[in-house]
XYZ file of C-alpha atoms in Angstrom:
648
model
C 0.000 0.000 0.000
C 1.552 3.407 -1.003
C 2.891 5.754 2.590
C -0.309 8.302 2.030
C -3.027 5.506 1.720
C -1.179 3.669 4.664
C -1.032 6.964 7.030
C -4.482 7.969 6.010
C -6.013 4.474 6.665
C -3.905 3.962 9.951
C -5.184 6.718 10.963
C -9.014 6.199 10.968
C -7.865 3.120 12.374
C -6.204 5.140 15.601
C -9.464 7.596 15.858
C -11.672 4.143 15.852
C -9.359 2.455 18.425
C -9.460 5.456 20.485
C -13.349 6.082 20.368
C -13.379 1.667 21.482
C -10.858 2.947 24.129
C -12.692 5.368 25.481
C -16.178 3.362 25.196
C -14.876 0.369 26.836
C -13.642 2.315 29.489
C -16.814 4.324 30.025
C -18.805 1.258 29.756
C -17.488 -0.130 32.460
C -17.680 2.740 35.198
C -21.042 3.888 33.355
C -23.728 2.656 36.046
C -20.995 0.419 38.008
C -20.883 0.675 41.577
C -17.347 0.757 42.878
C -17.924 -2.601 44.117
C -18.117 -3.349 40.567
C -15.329 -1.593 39.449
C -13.626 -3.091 42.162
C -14.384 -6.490 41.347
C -13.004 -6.100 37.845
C -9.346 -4.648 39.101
C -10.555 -0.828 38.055
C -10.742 0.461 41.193
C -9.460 0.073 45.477
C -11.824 1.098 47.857
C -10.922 2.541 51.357
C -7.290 3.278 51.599
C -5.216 4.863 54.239
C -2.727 7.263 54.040
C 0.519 6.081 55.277
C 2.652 8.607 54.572
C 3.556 11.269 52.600
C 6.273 13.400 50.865
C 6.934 16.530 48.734
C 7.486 15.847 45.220
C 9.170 17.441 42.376
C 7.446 19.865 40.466
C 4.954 21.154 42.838
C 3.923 17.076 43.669
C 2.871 14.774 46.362
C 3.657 11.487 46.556
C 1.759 9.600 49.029
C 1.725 6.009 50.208
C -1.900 4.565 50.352
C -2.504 1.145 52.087
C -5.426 -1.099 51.028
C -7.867 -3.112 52.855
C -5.823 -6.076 54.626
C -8.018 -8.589 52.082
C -6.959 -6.615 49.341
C -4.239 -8.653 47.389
C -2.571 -5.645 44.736
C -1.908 -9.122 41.936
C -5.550 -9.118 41.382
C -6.530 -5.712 40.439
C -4.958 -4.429 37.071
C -3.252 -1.490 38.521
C 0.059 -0.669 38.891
C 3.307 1.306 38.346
C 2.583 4.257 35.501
C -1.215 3.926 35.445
C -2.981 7.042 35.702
C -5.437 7.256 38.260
C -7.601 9.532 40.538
C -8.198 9.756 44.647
C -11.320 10.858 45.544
C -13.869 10.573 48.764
C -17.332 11.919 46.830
C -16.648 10.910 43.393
C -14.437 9.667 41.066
C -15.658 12.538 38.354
C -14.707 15.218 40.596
C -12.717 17.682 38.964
C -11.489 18.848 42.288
C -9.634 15.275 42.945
C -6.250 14.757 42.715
C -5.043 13.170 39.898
C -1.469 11.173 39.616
C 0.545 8.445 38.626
C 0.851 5.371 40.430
C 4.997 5.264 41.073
C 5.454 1.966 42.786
C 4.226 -1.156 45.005
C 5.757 -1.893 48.546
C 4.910 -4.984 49.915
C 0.428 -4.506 49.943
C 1.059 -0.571 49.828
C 1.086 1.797 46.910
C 2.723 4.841 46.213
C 0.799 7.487 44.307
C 2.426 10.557 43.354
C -0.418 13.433 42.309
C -0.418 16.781 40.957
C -0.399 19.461 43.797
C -1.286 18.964 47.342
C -3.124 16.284 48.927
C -6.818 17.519 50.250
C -6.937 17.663 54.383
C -9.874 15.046 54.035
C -7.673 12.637 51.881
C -5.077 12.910 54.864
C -7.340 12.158 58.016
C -10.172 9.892 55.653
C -8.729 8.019 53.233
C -9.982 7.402 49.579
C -11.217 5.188 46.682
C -8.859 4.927 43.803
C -9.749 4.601 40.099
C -7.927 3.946 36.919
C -8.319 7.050 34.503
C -8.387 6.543 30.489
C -4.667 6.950 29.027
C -5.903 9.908 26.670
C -2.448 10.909 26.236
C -1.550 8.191 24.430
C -3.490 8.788 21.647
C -2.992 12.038 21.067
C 0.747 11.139 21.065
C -0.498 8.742 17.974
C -1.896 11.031 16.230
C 0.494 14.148 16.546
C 3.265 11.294 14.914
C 0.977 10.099 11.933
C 0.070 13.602 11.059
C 4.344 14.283 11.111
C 4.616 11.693 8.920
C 1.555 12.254 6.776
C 3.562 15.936 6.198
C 7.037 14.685 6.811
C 8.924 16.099 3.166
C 10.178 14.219 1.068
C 13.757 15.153 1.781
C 13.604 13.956 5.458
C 14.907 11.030 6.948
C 11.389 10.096 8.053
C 9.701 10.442 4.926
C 11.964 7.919 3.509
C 12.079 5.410 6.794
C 7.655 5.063 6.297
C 8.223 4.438 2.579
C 10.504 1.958 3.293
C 8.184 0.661 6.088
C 5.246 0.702 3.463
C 7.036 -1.089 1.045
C 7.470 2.159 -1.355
C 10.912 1.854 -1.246
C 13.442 -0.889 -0.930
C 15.566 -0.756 2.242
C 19.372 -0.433 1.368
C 22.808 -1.438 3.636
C 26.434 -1.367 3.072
C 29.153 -3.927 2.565
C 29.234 -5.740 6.066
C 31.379 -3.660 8.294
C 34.486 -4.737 10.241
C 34.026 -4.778 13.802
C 35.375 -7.029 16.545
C 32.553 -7.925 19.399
C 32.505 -6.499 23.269
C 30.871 -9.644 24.308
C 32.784 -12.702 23.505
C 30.071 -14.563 24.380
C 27.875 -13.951 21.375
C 26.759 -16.794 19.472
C 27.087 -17.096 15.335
C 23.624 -15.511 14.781
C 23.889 -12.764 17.017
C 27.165 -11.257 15.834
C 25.325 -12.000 12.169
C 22.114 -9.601 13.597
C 24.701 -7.306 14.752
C 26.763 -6.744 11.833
C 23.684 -6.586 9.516
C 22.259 -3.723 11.761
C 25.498 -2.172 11.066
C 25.300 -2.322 7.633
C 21.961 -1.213 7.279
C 21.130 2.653 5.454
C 17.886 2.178 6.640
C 15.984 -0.065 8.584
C 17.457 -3.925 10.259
C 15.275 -5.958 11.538
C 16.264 -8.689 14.519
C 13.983 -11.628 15.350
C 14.559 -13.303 18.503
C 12.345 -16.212 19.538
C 12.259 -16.795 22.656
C 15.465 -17.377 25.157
C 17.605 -15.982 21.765
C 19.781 -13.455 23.775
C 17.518 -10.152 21.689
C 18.111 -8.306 24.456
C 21.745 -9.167 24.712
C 22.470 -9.054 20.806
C 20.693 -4.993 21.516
C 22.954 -4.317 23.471
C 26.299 -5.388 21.644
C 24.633 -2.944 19.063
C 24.593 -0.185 20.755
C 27.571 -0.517 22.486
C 28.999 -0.700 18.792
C 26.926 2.613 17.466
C 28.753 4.526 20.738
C 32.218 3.784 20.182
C 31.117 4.783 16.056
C 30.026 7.863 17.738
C 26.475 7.687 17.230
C 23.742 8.950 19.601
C 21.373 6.355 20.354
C 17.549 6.708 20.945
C 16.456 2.822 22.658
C 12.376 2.297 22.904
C 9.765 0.249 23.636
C 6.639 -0.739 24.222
C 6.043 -1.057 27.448
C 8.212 0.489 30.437
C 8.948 -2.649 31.626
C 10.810 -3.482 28.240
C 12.442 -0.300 28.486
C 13.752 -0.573 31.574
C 15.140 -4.471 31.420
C 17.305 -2.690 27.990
C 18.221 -0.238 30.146
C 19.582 -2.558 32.764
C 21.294 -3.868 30.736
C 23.062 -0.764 29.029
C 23.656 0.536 32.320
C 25.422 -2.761 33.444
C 27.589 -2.663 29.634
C 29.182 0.272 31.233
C 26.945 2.982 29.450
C 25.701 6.515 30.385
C 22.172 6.492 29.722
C 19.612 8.729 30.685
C 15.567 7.581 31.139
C 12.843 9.876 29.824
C 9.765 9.580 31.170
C 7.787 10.034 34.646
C 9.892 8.990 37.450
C 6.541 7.291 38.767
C 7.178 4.592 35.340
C 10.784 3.976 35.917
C 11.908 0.893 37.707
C 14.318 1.435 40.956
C 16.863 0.179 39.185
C 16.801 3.109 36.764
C 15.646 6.038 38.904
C 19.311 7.283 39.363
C 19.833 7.708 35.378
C 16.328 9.135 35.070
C 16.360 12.644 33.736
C 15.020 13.909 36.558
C 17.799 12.475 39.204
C 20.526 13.358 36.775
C 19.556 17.276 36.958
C 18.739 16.964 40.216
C 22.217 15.367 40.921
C 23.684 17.999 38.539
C 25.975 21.483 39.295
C 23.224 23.544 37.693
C 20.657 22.402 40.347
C 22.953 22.778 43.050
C 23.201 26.640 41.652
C 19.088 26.535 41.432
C 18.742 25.628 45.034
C 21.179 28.115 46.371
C 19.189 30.824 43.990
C 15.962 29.505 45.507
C 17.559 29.880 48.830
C 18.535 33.324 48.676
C 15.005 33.918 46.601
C 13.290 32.722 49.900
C 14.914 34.337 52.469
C 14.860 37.772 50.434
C 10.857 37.205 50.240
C 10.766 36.925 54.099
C 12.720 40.341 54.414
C 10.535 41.679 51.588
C 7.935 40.936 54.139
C 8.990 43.808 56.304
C 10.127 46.311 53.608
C 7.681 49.204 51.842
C 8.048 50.836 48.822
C 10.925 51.349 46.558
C 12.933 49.054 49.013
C 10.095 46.256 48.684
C 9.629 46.841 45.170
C 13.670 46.401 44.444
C 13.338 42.952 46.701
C 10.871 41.720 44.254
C 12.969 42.474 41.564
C 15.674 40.760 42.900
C 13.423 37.888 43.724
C 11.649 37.169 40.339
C 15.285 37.617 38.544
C 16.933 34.774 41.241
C 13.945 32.520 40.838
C 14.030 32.993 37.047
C 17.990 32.581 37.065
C 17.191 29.069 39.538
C 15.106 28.139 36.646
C 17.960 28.805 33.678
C 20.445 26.778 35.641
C 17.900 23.584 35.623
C 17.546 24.014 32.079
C 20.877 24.362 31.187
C 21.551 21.308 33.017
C 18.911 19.326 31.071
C 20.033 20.494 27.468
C 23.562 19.854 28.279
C 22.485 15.774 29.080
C 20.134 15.382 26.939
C 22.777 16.982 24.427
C 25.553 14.927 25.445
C 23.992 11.851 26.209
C 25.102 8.790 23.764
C 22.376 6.785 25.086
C 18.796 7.672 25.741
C 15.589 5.844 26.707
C 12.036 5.996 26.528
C 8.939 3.919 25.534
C 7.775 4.886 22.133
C 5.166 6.836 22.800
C 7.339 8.590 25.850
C 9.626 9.817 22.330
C 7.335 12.340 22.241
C 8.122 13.836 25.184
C 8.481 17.655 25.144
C 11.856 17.926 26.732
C 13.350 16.360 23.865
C 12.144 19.210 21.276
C 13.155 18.395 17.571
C 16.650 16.491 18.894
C 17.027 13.944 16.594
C 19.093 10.204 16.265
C 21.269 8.918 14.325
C 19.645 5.512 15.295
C 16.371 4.232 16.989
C 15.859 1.284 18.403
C 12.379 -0.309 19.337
C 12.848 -2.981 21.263
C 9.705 -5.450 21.470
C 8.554 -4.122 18.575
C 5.937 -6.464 17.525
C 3.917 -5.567 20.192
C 3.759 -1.619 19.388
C 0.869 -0.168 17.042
C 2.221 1.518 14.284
C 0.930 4.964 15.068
C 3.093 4.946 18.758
C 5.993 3.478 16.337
C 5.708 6.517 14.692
C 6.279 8.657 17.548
C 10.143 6.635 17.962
C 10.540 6.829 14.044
C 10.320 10.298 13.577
C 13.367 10.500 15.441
C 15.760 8.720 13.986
C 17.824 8.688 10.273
C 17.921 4.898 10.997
C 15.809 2.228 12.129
C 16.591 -1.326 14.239
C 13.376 -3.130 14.742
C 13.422 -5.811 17.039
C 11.077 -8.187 17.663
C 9.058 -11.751 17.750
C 5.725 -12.014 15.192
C 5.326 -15.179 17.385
C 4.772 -13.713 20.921
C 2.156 -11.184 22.312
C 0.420 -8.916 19.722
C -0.427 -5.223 20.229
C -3.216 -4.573 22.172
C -6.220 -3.387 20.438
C -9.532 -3.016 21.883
C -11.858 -2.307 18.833
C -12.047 -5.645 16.575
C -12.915 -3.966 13.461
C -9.669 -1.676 13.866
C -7.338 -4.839 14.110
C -8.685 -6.727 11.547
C -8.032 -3.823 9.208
C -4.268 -3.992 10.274
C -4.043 -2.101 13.864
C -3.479 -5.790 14.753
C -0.007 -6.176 12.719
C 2.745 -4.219 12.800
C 6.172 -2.383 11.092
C 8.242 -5.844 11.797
C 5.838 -8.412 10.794
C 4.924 -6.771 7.358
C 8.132 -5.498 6.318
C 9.511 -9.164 7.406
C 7.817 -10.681 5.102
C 8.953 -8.773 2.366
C 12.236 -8.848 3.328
C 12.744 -11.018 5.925
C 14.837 -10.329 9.108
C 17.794 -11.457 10.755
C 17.189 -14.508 13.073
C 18.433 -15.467 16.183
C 18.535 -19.664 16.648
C 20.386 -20.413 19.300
C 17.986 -20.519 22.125
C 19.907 -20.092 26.152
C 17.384 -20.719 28.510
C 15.280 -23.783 27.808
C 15.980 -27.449 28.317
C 16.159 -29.107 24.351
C 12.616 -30.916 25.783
C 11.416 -27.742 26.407
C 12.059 -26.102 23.406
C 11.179 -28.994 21.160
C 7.529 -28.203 20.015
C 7.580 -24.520 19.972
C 10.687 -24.769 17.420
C 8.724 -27.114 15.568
C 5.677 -25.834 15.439
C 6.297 -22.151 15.088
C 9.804 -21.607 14.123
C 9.893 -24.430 11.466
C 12.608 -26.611 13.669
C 15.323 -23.614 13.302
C 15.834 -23.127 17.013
C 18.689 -24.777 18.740
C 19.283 -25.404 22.733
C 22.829 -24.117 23.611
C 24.865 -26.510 25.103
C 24.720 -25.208 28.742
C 20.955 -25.428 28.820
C 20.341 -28.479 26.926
C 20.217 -30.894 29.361
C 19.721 -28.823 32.729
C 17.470 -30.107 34.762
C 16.321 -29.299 38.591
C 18.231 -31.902 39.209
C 21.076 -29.651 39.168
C 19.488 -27.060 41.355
C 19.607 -29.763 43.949
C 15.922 -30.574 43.428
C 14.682 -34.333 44.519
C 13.926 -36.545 41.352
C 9.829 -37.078 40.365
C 9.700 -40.109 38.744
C 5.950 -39.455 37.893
C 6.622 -36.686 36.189
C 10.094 -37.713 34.856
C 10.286 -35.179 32.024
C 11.409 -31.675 31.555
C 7.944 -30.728 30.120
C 4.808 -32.991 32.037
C 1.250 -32.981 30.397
C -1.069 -33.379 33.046
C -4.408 -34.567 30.949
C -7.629 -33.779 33.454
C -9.508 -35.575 30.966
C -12.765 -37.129 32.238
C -12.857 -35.237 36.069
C -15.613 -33.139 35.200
C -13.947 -29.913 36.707
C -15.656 -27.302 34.350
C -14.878 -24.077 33.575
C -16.700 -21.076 34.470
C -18.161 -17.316 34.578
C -19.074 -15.204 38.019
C -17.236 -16.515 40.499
C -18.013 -14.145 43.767
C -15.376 -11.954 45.895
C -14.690 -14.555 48.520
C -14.400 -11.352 50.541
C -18.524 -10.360 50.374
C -19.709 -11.297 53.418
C -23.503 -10.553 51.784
C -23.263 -12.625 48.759
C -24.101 -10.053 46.678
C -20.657 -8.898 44.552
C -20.988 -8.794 41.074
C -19.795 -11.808 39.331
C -15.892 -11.963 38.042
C -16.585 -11.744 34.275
C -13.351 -13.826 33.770
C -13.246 -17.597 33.130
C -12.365 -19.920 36.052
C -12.414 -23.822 36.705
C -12.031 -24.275 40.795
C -11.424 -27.532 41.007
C -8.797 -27.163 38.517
C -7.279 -24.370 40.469
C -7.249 -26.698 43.521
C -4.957 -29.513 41.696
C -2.751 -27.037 40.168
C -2.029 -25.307 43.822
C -1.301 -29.340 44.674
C 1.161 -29.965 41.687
C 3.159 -26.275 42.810
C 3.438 -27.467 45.875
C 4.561 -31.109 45.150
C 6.991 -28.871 43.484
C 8.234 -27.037 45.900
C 8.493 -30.194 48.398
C 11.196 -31.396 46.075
C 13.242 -28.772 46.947
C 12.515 -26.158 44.458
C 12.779 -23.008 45.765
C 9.421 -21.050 45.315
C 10.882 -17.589 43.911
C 12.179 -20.020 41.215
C 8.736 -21.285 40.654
C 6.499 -19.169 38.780
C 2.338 -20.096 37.789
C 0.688 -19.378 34.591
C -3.034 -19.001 34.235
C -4.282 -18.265 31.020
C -7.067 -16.634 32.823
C -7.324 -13.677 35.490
C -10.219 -15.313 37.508
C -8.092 -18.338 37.321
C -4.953 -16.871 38.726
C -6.967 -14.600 41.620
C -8.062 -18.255 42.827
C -4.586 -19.677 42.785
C -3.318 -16.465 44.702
C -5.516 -17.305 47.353
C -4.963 -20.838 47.265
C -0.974 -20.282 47.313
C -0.678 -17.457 49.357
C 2.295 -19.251 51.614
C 4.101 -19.769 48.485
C 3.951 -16.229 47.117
C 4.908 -14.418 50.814
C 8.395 -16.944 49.563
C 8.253 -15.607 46.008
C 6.387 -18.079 44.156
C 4.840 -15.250 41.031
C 0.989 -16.269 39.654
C 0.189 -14.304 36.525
C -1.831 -14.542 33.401
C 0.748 -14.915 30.586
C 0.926 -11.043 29.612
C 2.620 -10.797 32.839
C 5.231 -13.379 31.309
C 6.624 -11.920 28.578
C 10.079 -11.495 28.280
C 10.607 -13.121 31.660
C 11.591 -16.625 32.515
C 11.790 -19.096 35.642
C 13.307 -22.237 36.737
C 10.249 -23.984 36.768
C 6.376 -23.099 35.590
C 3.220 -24.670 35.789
C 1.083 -23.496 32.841
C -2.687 -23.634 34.231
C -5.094 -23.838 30.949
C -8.375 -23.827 32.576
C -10.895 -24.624 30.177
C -12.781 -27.705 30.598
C -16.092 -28.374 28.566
C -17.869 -30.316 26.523
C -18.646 -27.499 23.820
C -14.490 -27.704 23.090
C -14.579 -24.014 24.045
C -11.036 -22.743 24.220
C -11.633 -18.818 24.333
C -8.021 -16.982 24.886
C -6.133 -20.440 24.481
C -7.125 -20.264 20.256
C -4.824 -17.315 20.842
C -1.481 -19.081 19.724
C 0.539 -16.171 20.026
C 0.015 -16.142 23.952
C 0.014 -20.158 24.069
C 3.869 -19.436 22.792
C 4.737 -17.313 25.348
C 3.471 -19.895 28.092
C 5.018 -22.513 26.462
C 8.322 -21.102 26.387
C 8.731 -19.284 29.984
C 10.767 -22.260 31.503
C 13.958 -23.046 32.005
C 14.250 -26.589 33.451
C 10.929 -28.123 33.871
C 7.492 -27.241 32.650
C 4.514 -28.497 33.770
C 1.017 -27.843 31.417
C -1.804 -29.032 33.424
C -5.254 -29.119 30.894
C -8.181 -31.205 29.303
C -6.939 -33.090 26.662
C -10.903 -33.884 25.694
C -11.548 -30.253 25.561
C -7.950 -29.122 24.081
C -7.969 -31.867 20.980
C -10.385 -30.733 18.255
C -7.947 -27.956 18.042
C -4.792 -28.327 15.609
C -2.879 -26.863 17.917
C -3.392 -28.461 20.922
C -3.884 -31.852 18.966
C -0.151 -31.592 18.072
C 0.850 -30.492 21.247
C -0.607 -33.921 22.786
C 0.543 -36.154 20.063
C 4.197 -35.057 20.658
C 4.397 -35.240 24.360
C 2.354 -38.249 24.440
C 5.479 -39.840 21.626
C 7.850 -38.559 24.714
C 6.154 -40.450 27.303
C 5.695 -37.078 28.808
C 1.781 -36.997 28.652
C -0.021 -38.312 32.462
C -3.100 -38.577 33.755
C -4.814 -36.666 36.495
C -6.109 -39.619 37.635
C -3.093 -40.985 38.619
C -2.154 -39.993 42.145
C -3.273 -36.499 44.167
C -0.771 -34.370 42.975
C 0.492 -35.033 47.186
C 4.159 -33.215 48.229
C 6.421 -35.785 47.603
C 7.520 -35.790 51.354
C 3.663 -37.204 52.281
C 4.818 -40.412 50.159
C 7.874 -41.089 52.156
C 7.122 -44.224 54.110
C 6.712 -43.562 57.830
C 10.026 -44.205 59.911
């Protein structure tokens, strides 16, 4: 499709996805009691102020603790969601709005614009989430740059290229000699055709491919080239494990965005710390010092002498205010390494600065229109990415199936294909087996030093029922069905709304059994981690594992899984009828990402009469079942291995 039909069509698309946004979001607090909203994980009701401290740029941040039955896992808030406190109602306009910063133990911390009301202090509040607006004006400002971008300009070309109106062009392969010695074959290959490119590269990892490590390597090769380097994402999360890792290569990196998104880790290379941190503030607070105790003697003077005091005041303040900006355009002029999400690229600090390369990390799961925001600042482009794990998210149907749904990568990789990563470093060769077959055409390859690993090694007692690095566990024929509306097991009166999410209790029960047979081999439970492929389904196991998690055993649905990895995981598919309903699990994108979270054992624990009409699932069974590695529920309890020691 030719750049000005793509920009104009992507962007109805944007306008439609917003107008679903915004719908979806208002259909849910329209007429919903905040019990409702509470029950879905849009809302916490009754929170205490802890504490509280002054925040930069006229801020509060405040720490607000829930209800003791309120577990923080099964609402979906958290660190960079905007959000609003209020005591009458959430529609307020006098309520403080904010950013929640972080999670401590069951607290939050909020930070909000302004001061916190008296009645907040001494009352407490209800929180709710807030629509992310922002984001989609951010969208729009960067398709309407490109829709006018001229021809002449490095973006102009880069969305031809992306739309397939031009063909992307590179170099003879350069010369360089590697950082890391430990790169594999493929990833110096990645590296040195990201080097070569004019244009655009393109890296596919699968997963446990070392992406983020062959990212790095690249970067740390466009610095010593003397390049500035803009890295992105789509999430903050994404951002921030790059960033780690930059920041642990040795390089000076600075993190845009609100300190309130930006992982501990990162807050001391966060714009704001760095000027804080910086000469120029030390200047602006001894300005603002001598501006405040000048207004205190202004206090007592008339006149001329007053009048010359507030002179002198506005010029100090106004000088305190040069020195902090001085500071800022000096690092984010200097800095060879900077880092944002994409849509954080727009941010206003940055002005018109431009790249010589962009990076966007995780870029199959950004829509294009926030990948446009990143673009527009670059004269080159490194897309990196997996077709094969999560999507973007997209709310309005219509909107994806028109192409919101796909991205940059995925259609320019099939044009032109991209530069793969095969050697996979974190699964056991069991493990790995039927996603490499099944979705990656047999091209991925287990390193040797994770081949064969096995708990075994982690001093873990042997299982000789479930003998295997990857375990089926069939619940064939036990009647546990799955379900809508189970009830807050918190409502004393019965009368909560029901959970609109899919559960299967009885389900929930075994799995809680099989973690913690797990654990009484001697797995340690912060190596353990749960996957429910729904949210109703993972609340329940919270509850039911709640010993566990206080020892850091992590429960999640498998958006919460991407990009991380575990020693061990038990993959909890839920859905049990006789209608062969499989809902989210026809989603094979996610199925991949659940499938390929462990390290040394996996456990999948699911219907096999419910799973097999699908294709899928069908070869998933036949293949573990060739392995020996396919049991039966109805072969033991699932009981801790110490409970079958004989007595004595």
């Amino acid at each position: 499709m030719p750049a000005a039909e793509f920009l104009e069509t992507l962007a109805r698309q944007w306008r439609a996805e917003r107008v679903a946004a915004r719908e979806k979001f208002a259909a849910v607090r329209r007429g919903a009691s905040l019990r409702a909203r509470v029950a879905r994980g849009l809302a916490i009701a009754d929170l205490t102020v802890v504490e509280w401290r002054p925040a930069a740029r006229e801020r509060t941040r405040v720490r607000l603790a829930p209800p003791a039955h309120v577990d923080l896992d099964d609402t979906g808030i958290g660190p960079g969601d905007p959000v609003v406190l209020w005591r009458q109602s959430p529609d307020d306009p006098r309520a403080p709005r904010g950013v929640v910063s972080a999670r401590e133990h069951a607290d939050l911390w909020v930070i909000v614009d302004g001061e916190l009301p008296d009645a907040i202090h001494e009352h407490g509040c209800h929180l709710d989430l807030l629509a992310p607006e922002a984001t989609f004006d951010r969208g729009d400002r960067a398709i309407e740059r490109a829709r006018t971008a001229r021809p002449t300009t490095a973006l102009h070309r880069l969305v031809a290229i992306l739309c397939g109106d031009l063909a992307a062009a590179s170099a003879p392969a350069p010369t360089w000699a590697p950082l890391d010695d430990a790169l594999d074959e493929a990833q110096r290959a990645a590296v040195t055709a990201a080097l070569a490119a004019h244009d655009v590269a393109l890296v596919h990892g699968p997963p446990g491919t070392g992406k983020t490590r062959t990212l790095v390597e690249l970067v740390r090769q466009l610095v010593i080239r003397g390049e500035r380097v803009l890295c992105t994402a789509a999430s903050n999360v994404a951002v921030d494990n790059l960033g780690e890792r930059l920041v642990a290569a040795g390089l000076a990196v600075v993190r845009l965005g609100h300190p309130a998104r930006v992982s501990a880790a990162l807050e001391p290379r966060t714009l704001d710390a760095l000027v804080a941190a910086s000469d120029g503030a030390h200047l602006a607070r001894e300005l603002g010092q001598r501006a405040r105790d000048l207004r205190k003697a202004a206090g007592h003077a008339r006149g001329d002498e007053a009048r010359a005091l507030r002179h002198e005041i506005v010029g100090l303040v106004r000088d305190a205010r040069a020195a902090l900006a001085e500071a800022e355009a000096h690092l984010l002029d200097t800095a060879p390494v900077l880092l944002a999400t994409c849509a954080g690229a727009d941010a206003a600090a940055l002005g018109d600065r431009g790249f010589a390369t962009v990076i966007i990390d995780e870029a199959t799961q950004v829509p294009d229109p926030l990948a446009l925001v990143a673009i527009g600042r670059g004269q080159r482009l490194v897309l990196a990415g997996d077709p094969h794990q999560l999507p973007p998210t997209v709310v309005d149907p219509a909107a994806a199936r028109a192409g919101l749904g796909t991205t940059f990568f995925e259609r320019l990789a099939a044009r032109q294909g991209a530069s793969l990563l095969v050697t996979q470093h974190r699964m056991h060769a069991d493990i790995m087996r039927f996603p490499s077959a099944r979705t990656y055409g047999g091209a991925l390859v287990a390193a040797p030093a994770v081949a064969a690993h096995t708990l075994a090694d982690l001093g873990a007692a042997p299982d000789p029922a479930r003998g295997t690095a990857v375990w089926f566990l069939d619940t064939a024929g036990k009647d546990w069905s799955d379900r809508r509306g189970g009830l807050d097991p918190h409502d004393e009166d019965g009368d909560a709304p029901a959970d609109p999410s899919t559960w299967n209790p009885e389900q929930a029960e075994r799995t809680a059994r099989e973690v913690r047979r797990l654990v009484s081999r001697g797995v340690a439970p912060a190596d353990v981690a749960v996957i429910a492929a729904y949210a109703a389904q993972a609340r329940r196991l919270r509850a039911l594992l709640a010993a566990g998690r206080a020892a850091g055993l992590e429960i999640r649905t498998v958006d919460g899984f991407q990009g991380r990895e575990k020693e061990a995981v038990v993959v909890d598919l839920v859905r049990s009828n006789p209608e062969g309903e499989l809902g989210f699990l026809a989603d094979l994108r996610r199925m991949n990402v659940a499938l390929t979270r462990a390290r040394r054992f996996l456990l999948v624990i699911g219907d096999s009469a419910t799973l097999g009409g699908h294709p899928y699932f069908a070869a998933l069974l036949a293949a573990l079942d060739e392995r020996g590695a396919l049991g039966s529920a109805w072969a033991d309890e699932g009981e801790p291995l110490d409970a079958l020691d004989p007595p004595g």
